[in-house]
Amino acid sequence: MQASSQIRDMKELFIEQICMDCNCKPEDVRSTENVFTPLQILPGRRTFRDDDTILKIICINGKIICSAKEQILEPCKTLFQDGNGAWFSQFANLYQLEELVAKEGYTINYAHHFYLPFGTASVSEKEISEFVNSVTLKWYESTELEAFRGDLRYQYALSFLDRAPDMLAVTVERNGQVLGMCGVSKDSDTMWQIGIDVLPSARGQKIGPILTMLMKEEVLKRGKLPFYGTAESHVQSQAVAVKAGFVPAWYELQTGRKK
């Protein structure tokens, strides 16, 4: 179990990261009032996605932090300043937002849930021990991951993005057959994002939560804050996060230029 002081330190790291991502202050993250800030590309920001955006919105503590370029900042305030941030992702709001950014040549290109490791895992230490003793785990450092480029079995565990380089991965095998892989990418200097792939034939054996737990602990040992992201509709992935001891922490929407 993580000590309360460690969790407190990780929460402060997270707040610092959101401030760099959204050009805001720690008190903005902690508050319950909607916040609107000019979009700036600050050093230290998470760079998993392209920086060619006109808008980033984070929902946290029942409010939104809206970081937008000058031409849409005031319109965003008009639309959402008095709204309940906890319900921001309702379609009526997203339709209005899409219409607004479309006028500038942009579109909403992702809206995801993100999780932090502040919960209690539902997989017991005994289950983990029995699992580890029944399989072969192979760990790979960043310099060894090129061999997996193009392998569609691991399209979520590994991203091969220059902006968010893959740092580490672990595969699980039984009787010489690969069952899955968990990887982690460096989305910022302090926060690494976990991805997981379990082969269809191996699902339902708690492989996803166990590999995610093992990766979470390894990332923490390396002094980084692990986090987990998934789509609103991907309930299976959300379940993996919760079973591995992650809790929902924030929702994030970002735009990209229309193609």
PDB file of C-alpha atoms in Angstrom:
ATOM      1  CA  MET A   1       0.000   0.000   0.000  1.00  0.00           C
ATOM      2  CA  GLN A   2       1.299   3.447  -0.883  1.00  0.00           C
ATOM      3  CA  ALA A   3       2.120   5.754   2.019  1.00  0.00           C
ATOM      4  CA  SER A   4      -0.054   8.853   2.312  1.00  0.00           C
ATOM      5  CA  SER A   5       3.031  11.046   1.905  1.00  0.00           C
ATOM      6  CA  GLN A   6       3.868   9.361  -1.413  1.00  0.00           C
ATOM      7  CA  ILE A   7       0.315   9.862  -2.669  1.00  0.00           C
ATOM      8  CA  ARG A   8       0.425  13.504  -1.573  1.00  0.00           C
ATOM      9  CA  ASP A   9       3.695  14.044  -3.457  1.00  0.00           C
ATOM     10  CA  MET A  10       2.274  12.385  -6.572  1.00  0.00           C
ATOM     11  CA  LYS A  11      -0.811  14.584  -6.435  1.00  0.00           C
ATOM     12  CA  GLU A  12       1.404  17.663  -6.299  1.00  0.00           C
ATOM     13  CA  LEU A  13       3.362  16.390  -9.319  1.00  0.00           C
ATOM     14  CA  PHE A  14       0.081  15.929 -11.144  1.00  0.00           C
ATOM     15  CA  ILE A  15      -1.076  19.464 -10.324  1.00  0.00           C
ATOM     16  CA  GLU A  16       2.237  20.875 -11.556  1.00  0.00           C
ATOM     17  CA  GLN A  17       1.813  18.935 -14.795  1.00  0.00           C
ATOM     18  CA  ILE A  18      -1.713  20.220 -15.401  1.00  0.00           C
ATOM     19  CA  CYS A  19      -0.435  23.752 -14.863  1.00  0.00           C
ATOM     20  CA  MET A  20       2.180  23.254 -17.588  1.00  0.00           C
ATOM     21  CA  ASP A  21      -0.349  21.612 -19.899  1.00  0.00           C
ATOM     22  CA  CYS A  22      -3.023  24.294 -19.527  1.00  0.00           C
ATOM     23  CA  ASN A  23      -1.084  27.475 -18.685  1.00  0.00           C
ATOM     24  CA  CYS A  24      -2.789  27.795 -15.323  1.00  0.00           C
ATOM     25  CA  LYS A  25      -1.932  28.040 -11.616  1.00  0.00           C
ATOM     26  CA  PRO A  26      -2.139  25.384  -8.876  1.00  0.00           C
ATOM     27  CA  GLU A  27      -5.077  27.189  -7.292  1.00  0.00           C
ATOM     28  CA  ASP A  28      -6.900  26.932 -10.633  1.00  0.00           C
ATOM     29  CA  VAL A  29      -6.540  23.143 -10.564  1.00  0.00           C
ATOM     30  CA  ARG A  30      -7.687  22.884  -6.949  1.00  0.00           C
ATOM     31  CA  SER A  31     -10.665  25.229  -7.300  1.00  0.00           C
ATOM     32  CA  THR A  32     -14.215  24.260  -8.246  1.00  0.00           C
ATOM     33  CA  GLU A  33     -14.760  27.278 -10.536  1.00  0.00           C
ATOM     34  CA  ASN A  34     -14.430  27.087 -14.318  1.00  0.00           C
ATOM     35  CA  VAL A  35     -11.097  28.484 -15.531  1.00  0.00           C
ATOM     36  CA  PHE A  36     -10.213  30.028 -18.916  1.00  0.00           C
ATOM     37  CA  THR A  37      -6.618  30.683 -19.934  1.00  0.00           C
ATOM     38  CA  PRO A  38      -4.746  31.620 -23.125  1.00  0.00           C
ATOM     39  CA  LEU A  39      -3.326  28.548 -24.831  1.00  0.00           C
ATOM     40  CA  GLN A  40       0.470  28.493 -24.651  1.00  0.00           C
ATOM     41  CA  ILE A  41       2.937  25.762 -25.582  1.00  0.00           C
ATOM     42  CA  LEU A  42       4.935  25.675 -22.343  1.00  0.00           C
ATOM     43  CA  PRO A  43       8.140  23.738 -21.639  1.00  0.00           C
ATOM     44  CA  GLY A  44       7.431  20.525 -19.740  1.00  0.00           C
ATOM     45  CA  ARG A  45       3.952  20.031 -21.187  1.00  0.00           C
ATOM     46  CA  ARG A  46       2.720  16.533 -22.069  1.00  0.00           C
ATOM     47  CA  THR A  47       3.369  15.975 -25.756  1.00  0.00           C
ATOM     48  CA  PHE A  48       1.614  12.718 -26.655  1.00  0.00           C
ATOM     49  CA  ARG A  49      -0.476  14.553 -29.242  1.00  0.00           C
ATOM     50  CA  ASP A  50       0.503  17.158 -31.824  1.00  0.00           C
ATOM     51  CA  ASP A  51       0.877  20.729 -30.588  1.00  0.00           C
ATOM     52  CA  ASP A  52      -1.155  22.043 -33.556  1.00  0.00           C
ATOM     53  CA  THR A  53      -4.278  22.641 -31.523  1.00  0.00           C
ATOM     54  CA  ILE A  54      -6.542  25.577 -30.890  1.00  0.00           C
ATOM     55  CA  LEU A  55      -8.069  24.278 -27.679  1.00  0.00           C
ATOM     56  CA  LYS A  56      -7.485  21.955 -24.734  1.00  0.00           C
ATOM     57  CA  ILE A  57     -10.123  21.367 -22.070  1.00  0.00           C
ATOM     58  CA  ILE A  58      -9.598  19.424 -18.861  1.00  0.00           C
ATOM     59  CA  CYS A  59     -12.474  18.477 -16.540  1.00  0.00           C
ATOM     60  CA  ILE A  60     -11.409  18.053 -12.932  1.00  0.00           C
ATOM     61  CA  ASN A  61     -12.969  18.785  -9.525  1.00  0.00           C
ATOM     62  CA  GLY A  62     -16.364  19.305 -11.153  1.00  0.00           C
ATOM     63  CA  LYS A  63     -15.170  22.175 -13.357  1.00  0.00           C
ATOM     64  CA  ILE A  64     -13.354  22.783 -16.623  1.00  0.00           C
ATOM     65  CA  ILE A  65      -9.975  24.312 -17.315  1.00  0.00           C
ATOM     66  CA  CYS A  66     -10.268  25.686 -20.845  1.00  0.00           C
ATOM     67  CA  SER A  67      -7.007  26.659 -22.502  1.00  0.00           C
ATOM     68  CA  ALA A  68      -7.733  28.249 -25.882  1.00  0.00           C
ATOM     69  CA  LYS A  69      -6.183  30.469 -28.513  1.00  0.00           C
ATOM     70  CA  GLU A  70      -7.180  34.102 -28.459  1.00  0.00           C
ATOM     71  CA  GLN A  71      -9.759  33.974 -31.262  1.00  0.00           C
ATOM     72  CA  ILE A  72     -11.964  31.437 -29.448  1.00  0.00           C
ATOM     73  CA  LEU A  73     -11.172  32.129 -25.789  1.00  0.00           C
ATOM     74  CA  GLU A  74     -13.987  34.655 -25.272  1.00  0.00           C
ATOM     75  CA  PRO A  75     -16.540  32.569 -27.210  1.00  0.00           C
ATOM     76  CA  CYS A  76     -15.641  29.604 -24.987  1.00  0.00           C
ATOM     77  CA  LYS A  77     -16.240  31.729 -21.913  1.00  0.00           C
ATOM     78  CA  THR A  78     -19.635  32.763 -23.279  1.00  0.00           C
ATOM     79  CA  LEU A  79     -20.616  29.150 -23.914  1.00  0.00           C
ATOM     80  CA  PHE A  80     -19.256  27.416 -20.827  1.00  0.00           C
ATOM     81  CA  GLN A  81     -18.407  29.861 -18.035  1.00  0.00           C
ATOM     82  CA  ASP A  82     -21.601  29.212 -16.085  1.00  0.00           C
ATOM     83  CA  GLY A  83     -21.885  25.538 -16.941  1.00  0.00           C
ATOM     84  CA  ASN A  84     -21.391  22.545 -14.676  1.00  0.00           C
ATOM     85  CA  GLY A  85     -18.004  21.112 -15.644  1.00  0.00           C
ATOM     86  CA  ALA A  86     -18.949  17.670 -14.367  1.00  0.00           C
ATOM     87  CA  TRP A  87     -21.423  17.418 -17.265  1.00  0.00           C
ATOM     88  CA  PHE A  88     -19.278  19.110 -19.881  1.00  0.00           C
ATOM     89  CA  SER A  89     -19.007  16.060 -22.173  1.00  0.00           C
ATOM     90  CA  GLN A  90     -22.732  16.007 -22.916  1.00  0.00           C
ATOM     91  CA  PHE A  91     -23.378  16.053 -26.648  1.00  0.00           C
ATOM     92  CA  ALA A  92     -25.055  19.473 -26.620  1.00  0.00           C
ATOM     93  CA  ASN A  93     -21.818  21.045 -25.362  1.00  0.00           C
ATOM     94  CA  LEU A  94     -19.628  19.080 -27.748  1.00  0.00           C
ATOM     95  CA  TYR A  95     -21.783  20.066 -30.721  1.00  0.00           C
ATOM     96  CA  GLN A  96     -21.409  23.730 -29.826  1.00  0.00           C
ATOM     97  CA  LEU A  97     -17.695  23.333 -29.339  1.00  0.00           C
ATOM     98  CA  GLU A  98     -17.237  21.519 -32.655  1.00  0.00           C
ATOM     99  CA  GLU A  99     -19.095  24.290 -34.479  1.00  0.00           C
ATOM    100  CA  LEU A 100     -16.885  26.898 -32.833  1.00  0.00           C
ATOM    101  CA  VAL A 101     -13.529  25.310 -33.636  1.00  0.00           C
ATOM    102  CA  ALA A 102     -14.640  24.241 -37.134  1.00  0.00           C
ATOM    103  CA  LYS A 103     -14.832  27.920 -38.120  1.00  0.00           C
ATOM    104  CA  GLU A 104     -11.059  28.080 -37.481  1.00  0.00           C
ATOM    105  CA  GLY A 105     -10.297  24.891 -39.425  1.00  0.00           C
ATOM    106  CA  TYR A 106     -10.104  22.554 -36.412  1.00  0.00           C
ATOM    107  CA  THR A 107     -12.060  19.599 -35.087  1.00  0.00           C
ATOM    108  CA  ILE A 108     -12.252  17.677 -31.818  1.00  0.00           C
ATOM    109  CA  ASN A 109      -9.715  14.889 -32.281  1.00  0.00           C
ATOM    110  CA  TYR A 110      -9.839  13.136 -28.930  1.00  0.00           C
ATOM    111  CA  ALA A 111     -11.701  13.111 -25.624  1.00  0.00           C
ATOM    112  CA  HIS A 112     -10.422  10.600 -23.082  1.00  0.00           C
ATOM    113  CA  HIS A 113     -10.661   9.566 -19.455  1.00  0.00           C
ATOM    114  CA  PHE A 114      -7.424   9.486 -17.475  1.00  0.00           C
ATOM    115  CA  TYR A 115      -6.605   7.606 -14.289  1.00  0.00           C
ATOM    116  CA  LEU A 116      -4.018   7.974 -11.511  1.00  0.00           C
ATOM    117  CA  PRO A 117      -2.659   5.235  -9.189  1.00  0.00           C
ATOM    118  CA  PHE A 118      -4.370   6.314  -5.985  1.00  0.00           C
ATOM    119  CA  GLY A 119      -6.800   3.408  -5.598  1.00  0.00           C
ATOM    120  CA  THR A 120      -6.789  -0.104  -4.198  1.00  0.00           C
ATOM    121  CA  ALA A 121      -6.227  -2.965  -6.625  1.00  0.00           C
ATOM    122  CA  SER A 122      -8.811  -5.752  -6.696  1.00  0.00           C
ATOM    123  CA  VAL A 123      -6.180  -8.368  -7.575  1.00  0.00           C
ATOM    124  CA  SER A 124      -4.593  -9.863  -4.454  1.00  0.00           C
ATOM    125  CA  GLU A 125      -0.880 -10.337  -3.802  1.00  0.00           C
ATOM    126  CA  LYS A 126      -1.513 -14.086  -3.779  1.00  0.00           C
ATOM    127  CA  GLU A 127      -3.094 -13.960  -7.232  1.00  0.00           C
ATOM    128  CA  ILE A 128      -0.189 -11.929  -8.572  1.00  0.00           C
ATOM    129  CA  SER A 129       2.360 -14.321  -7.075  1.00  0.00           C
ATOM    130  CA  GLU A 130       0.576 -17.375  -8.492  1.00  0.00           C
ATOM    131  CA  PHE A 131       0.334 -15.703 -11.887  1.00  0.00           C
ATOM    132  CA  VAL A 132       3.991 -14.648 -12.004  1.00  0.00           C
ATOM    133  CA  ASN A 133       5.068 -18.182 -11.052  1.00  0.00           C
ATOM    134  CA  SER A 134       2.952 -19.719 -13.829  1.00  0.00           C
ATOM    135  CA  VAL A 135       4.216 -17.571 -16.736  1.00  0.00           C
ATOM    136  CA  THR A 136       7.375 -16.068 -18.185  1.00  0.00           C
ATOM    137  CA  LEU A 137       7.739 -12.305 -17.947  1.00  0.00           C
ATOM    138  CA  LYS A 138      10.187 -10.522 -20.233  1.00  0.00           C
ATOM    139  CA  TRP A 139      11.109  -6.891 -19.652  1.00  0.00           C
ATOM    140  CA  TYR A 140      12.359  -4.645 -22.451  1.00  0.00           C
ATOM    141  CA  GLU A 141      14.039  -1.249 -22.107  1.00  0.00           C
ATOM    142  CA  SER A 142      13.500   1.549 -24.630  1.00  0.00           C
ATOM    143  CA  THR A 143      16.495   0.571 -26.762  1.00  0.00           C
ATOM    144  CA  GLU A 144      15.066  -2.939 -27.237  1.00  0.00           C
ATOM    145  CA  LEU A 145      11.578  -1.981 -28.373  1.00  0.00           C
ATOM    146  CA  GLU A 146      12.299  -1.268 -32.034  1.00  0.00           C
ATOM    147  CA  ALA A 147      11.935  -4.995 -32.724  1.00  0.00           C
ATOM    148  CA  PHE A 148       8.178  -4.631 -32.066  1.00  0.00           C
ATOM    149  CA  ARG A 149       7.567  -1.771 -34.518  1.00  0.00           C
ATOM    150  CA  GLY A 150       4.672  -2.659 -36.801  1.00  0.00           C
ATOM    151  CA  ASP A 151       3.518  -5.586 -34.649  1.00  0.00           C
ATOM    152  CA  LEU A 152      -0.242  -5.036 -34.503  1.00  0.00           C
ATOM    153  CA  ARG A 153      -0.556  -7.207 -31.421  1.00  0.00           C
ATOM    154  CA  TYR A 154       0.925  -4.327 -29.425  1.00  0.00           C
ATOM    155  CA  GLN A 155      -0.636  -1.248 -31.002  1.00  0.00           C
ATOM    156  CA  TYR A 156      -1.845   0.082 -27.657  1.00  0.00           C
ATOM    157  CA  ALA A 157       1.077  -1.005 -25.484  1.00  0.00           C
ATOM    158  CA  LEU A 158       3.592   0.767 -27.743  1.00  0.00           C
ATOM    159  CA  SER A 159       3.065   4.052 -29.593  1.00  0.00           C
ATOM    160  CA  PHE A 160       6.389   4.658 -31.390  1.00  0.00           C
ATOM    161  CA  LEU A 161       5.762   8.398 -31.210  1.00  0.00           C
ATOM    162  CA  ASP A 162       8.743  10.747 -31.242  1.00  0.00           C
ATOM    163  CA  ARG A 163       6.908  13.154 -28.939  1.00  0.00           C
ATOM    164  CA  ALA A 164       6.153  10.447 -26.374  1.00  0.00           C
ATOM    165  CA  PRO A 165       8.865   7.793 -26.672  1.00  0.00           C
ATOM    166  CA  ASP A 166       8.236   4.297 -25.394  1.00  0.00           C
ATOM    167  CA  MET A 167      10.392   3.755 -22.314  1.00  0.00           C
ATOM    168  CA  LEU A 168       9.686   0.223 -21.127  1.00  0.00           C
ATOM    169  CA  ALA A 169       7.567  -2.848 -21.859  1.00  0.00           C
ATOM    170  CA  VAL A 170       6.850  -6.257 -20.383  1.00  0.00           C
ATOM    171  CA  THR A 171       5.459  -9.311 -22.179  1.00  0.00           C
ATOM    172  CA  VAL A 172       3.883 -12.381 -20.624  1.00  0.00           C
ATOM    173  CA  GLU A 173       4.260 -15.863 -22.122  1.00  0.00           C
ATOM    174  CA  ARG A 174       2.870 -19.255 -21.210  1.00  0.00           C
ATOM    175  CA  ASN A 175       4.190 -22.428 -22.831  1.00  0.00           C
ATOM    176  CA  GLY A 176       6.061 -20.311 -25.357  1.00  0.00           C
ATOM    177  CA  GLN A 177       2.950 -18.381 -26.424  1.00  0.00           C
ATOM    178  CA  VAL A 178       2.777 -14.613 -25.940  1.00  0.00           C
ATOM    179  CA  LEU A 179      -0.389 -13.608 -24.094  1.00  0.00           C
ATOM    180  CA  GLY A 180       0.012  -9.843 -23.915  1.00  0.00           C
ATOM    181  CA  MET A 181       2.196  -6.800 -23.437  1.00  0.00           C
ATOM    182  CA  CYS A 182       2.142  -3.724 -21.222  1.00  0.00           C
ATOM    183  CA  GLY A 183       4.163  -0.667 -22.207  1.00  0.00           C
ATOM    184  CA  VAL A 184       4.737   2.858 -20.966  1.00  0.00           C
ATOM    185  CA  SER A 185       5.484   6.081 -22.849  1.00  0.00           C
ATOM    186  CA  LYS A 186       7.208   9.240 -21.639  1.00  0.00           C
ATOM    187  CA  ASP A 187       4.487  11.847 -22.108  1.00  0.00           C
ATOM    188  CA  SER A 188       6.421  14.322 -19.956  1.00  0.00           C
ATOM    189  CA  ASP A 189       9.480  14.349 -17.724  1.00  0.00           C
ATOM    190  CA  THR A 190       7.389  13.355 -14.713  1.00  0.00           C
ATOM    191  CA  MET A 191       4.359  11.488 -16.092  1.00  0.00           C
ATOM    192  CA  TRP A 192       4.514   8.212 -18.056  1.00  0.00           C
ATOM    193  CA  GLN A 193       1.407   6.730 -19.679  1.00  0.00           C
ATOM    194  CA  ILE A 194       0.641   3.007 -19.490  1.00  0.00           C
ATOM    195  CA  GLY A 195      -0.816   1.068 -22.432  1.00  0.00           C
ATOM    196  CA  ILE A 196      -1.917  -2.562 -22.496  1.00  0.00           C
ATOM    197  CA  ASP A 197      -2.652  -5.240 -25.095  1.00  0.00           C
ATOM    198  CA  VAL A 198      -3.974  -8.702 -24.221  1.00  0.00           C
ATOM    199  CA  LEU A 199      -4.404 -11.192 -27.057  1.00  0.00           C
ATOM    200  CA  PRO A 200      -8.042 -12.222 -27.609  1.00  0.00           C
ATOM    201  CA  SER A 201      -7.324 -15.854 -26.738  1.00  0.00           C
ATOM    202  CA  ALA A 202      -5.927 -14.829 -23.328  1.00  0.00           C
ATOM    203  CA  ARG A 203      -8.637 -12.477 -22.129  1.00  0.00           C
ATOM    204  CA  GLY A 204     -10.587 -13.134 -18.958  1.00  0.00           C
ATOM    205  CA  GLN A 205      -7.512 -14.306 -17.004  1.00  0.00           C
ATOM    206  CA  LYS A 206      -6.726 -10.996 -15.196  1.00  0.00           C
ATOM    207  CA  ILE A 207      -3.647 -10.558 -17.407  1.00  0.00           C
ATOM    208  CA  GLY A 208      -4.511  -6.922 -18.165  1.00  0.00           C
ATOM    209  CA  PRO A 209      -4.831  -5.773 -14.538  1.00  0.00           C
ATOM    210  CA  ILE A 210      -1.794  -7.780 -13.388  1.00  0.00           C
ATOM    211  CA  LEU A 211       0.526  -6.498 -16.117  1.00  0.00           C
ATOM    212  CA  THR A 212      -0.744  -2.967 -15.509  1.00  0.00           C
ATOM    213  CA  MET A 213      -0.043  -3.343 -11.782  1.00  0.00           C
ATOM    214  CA  LEU A 214       3.473  -4.629 -12.431  1.00  0.00           C
ATOM    215  CA  MET A 215       4.197  -1.739 -14.790  1.00  0.00           C
ATOM    216  CA  LYS A 216       2.721   0.756 -12.341  1.00  0.00           C
ATOM    217  CA  GLU A 217       5.069  -0.411  -9.591  1.00  0.00           C
ATOM    218  CA  GLU A 218       8.090  -0.350 -11.902  1.00  0.00           C
ATOM    219  CA  VAL A 219       7.345   3.203 -13.049  1.00  0.00           C
ATOM    220  CA  LEU A 220       6.959   4.348  -9.448  1.00  0.00           C
ATOM    221  CA  LYS A 221      10.323   2.763  -8.599  1.00  0.00           C
ATOM    222  CA  ARG A 222      11.859   4.898 -11.337  1.00  0.00           C
ATOM    223  CA  GLY A 223      10.518   8.047  -9.732  1.00  0.00           C
ATOM    224  CA  LYS A 224       7.824   8.782 -12.326  1.00  0.00           C
ATOM    225  CA  LEU A 225       4.064   9.154 -11.981  1.00  0.00           C
ATOM    226  CA  PRO A 226       2.235   6.467 -14.005  1.00  0.00           C
ATOM    227  CA  PHE A 227      -1.136   7.279 -15.507  1.00  0.00           C
ATOM    228  CA  TYR A 228      -3.636   5.423 -17.653  1.00  0.00           C
ATOM    229  CA  GLY A 229      -5.852   6.804 -20.418  1.00  0.00           C
ATOM    230  CA  THR A 230      -8.761   5.363 -22.354  1.00  0.00           C
ATOM    231  CA  ALA A 231     -11.842   6.343 -24.338  1.00  0.00           C
ATOM    232  CA  GLU A 232     -15.206   7.072 -22.748  1.00  0.00           C
ATOM    233  CA  SER A 233     -16.746   4.086 -24.522  1.00  0.00           C
ATOM    234  CA  HIS A 234     -13.992   1.576 -23.738  1.00  0.00           C
ATOM    235  CA  VAL A 235     -15.483   0.106 -20.576  1.00  0.00           C
ATOM    236  CA  GLN A 236     -13.211  -2.962 -20.700  1.00  0.00           C
ATOM    237  CA  SER A 237     -10.123  -0.761 -20.577  1.00  0.00           C
ATOM    238  CA  GLN A 238     -11.648   1.329 -17.790  1.00  0.00           C
ATOM    239  CA  ALA A 239     -12.213  -1.871 -15.800  1.00  0.00           C
ATOM    240  CA  VAL A 240      -8.546  -2.851 -16.230  1.00  0.00           C
ATOM    241  CA  ALA A 241      -7.466   0.502 -14.811  1.00  0.00           C
ATOM    242  CA  VAL A 242      -9.713   0.223 -11.756  1.00  0.00           C
ATOM    243  CA  LYS A 243      -8.748  -3.405 -11.068  1.00  0.00           C
ATOM    244  CA  ALA A 244      -5.079  -2.375 -11.213  1.00  0.00           C
ATOM    245  CA  GLY A 245      -5.552   0.275  -8.520  1.00  0.00           C
ATOM    246  CA  PHE A 246      -6.087   3.354 -10.679  1.00  0.00           C
ATOM    247  CA  VAL A 247      -8.900   5.829 -10.076  1.00  0.00           C
ATOM    248  CA  PRO A 248     -10.598   8.265 -12.482  1.00  0.00           C
ATOM    249  CA  ALA A 249      -8.786  11.593 -12.160  1.00  0.00           C
ATOM    250  CA  TRP A 250      -9.616  13.808 -15.115  1.00  0.00           C
ATOM    251  CA  TYR A 251     -11.231  14.063 -18.543  1.00  0.00           C
ATOM    252  CA  GLU A 252      -9.359  15.701 -21.384  1.00  0.00           C
ATOM    253  CA  LEU A 253     -10.426  17.030 -24.769  1.00  0.00           C
ATOM    254  CA  GLN A 254      -8.152  18.431 -27.439  1.00  0.00           C
ATOM    255  CA  THR A 255      -8.618  19.690 -30.973  1.00  0.00           C
ATOM    256  CA  GLY A 256      -6.567  19.109 -34.085  1.00  0.00           C
ATOM    257  CA  ARG A 257      -6.477  20.699 -37.507  1.00  0.00           C
ATOM    258  CA  LYS A 258      -8.987  19.317 -40.011  1.00  0.00           C
ATOM    259  CA  LYS A 259      -7.405  17.085 -42.640  1.00  0.00           C
TER     260      LYS A 259
END
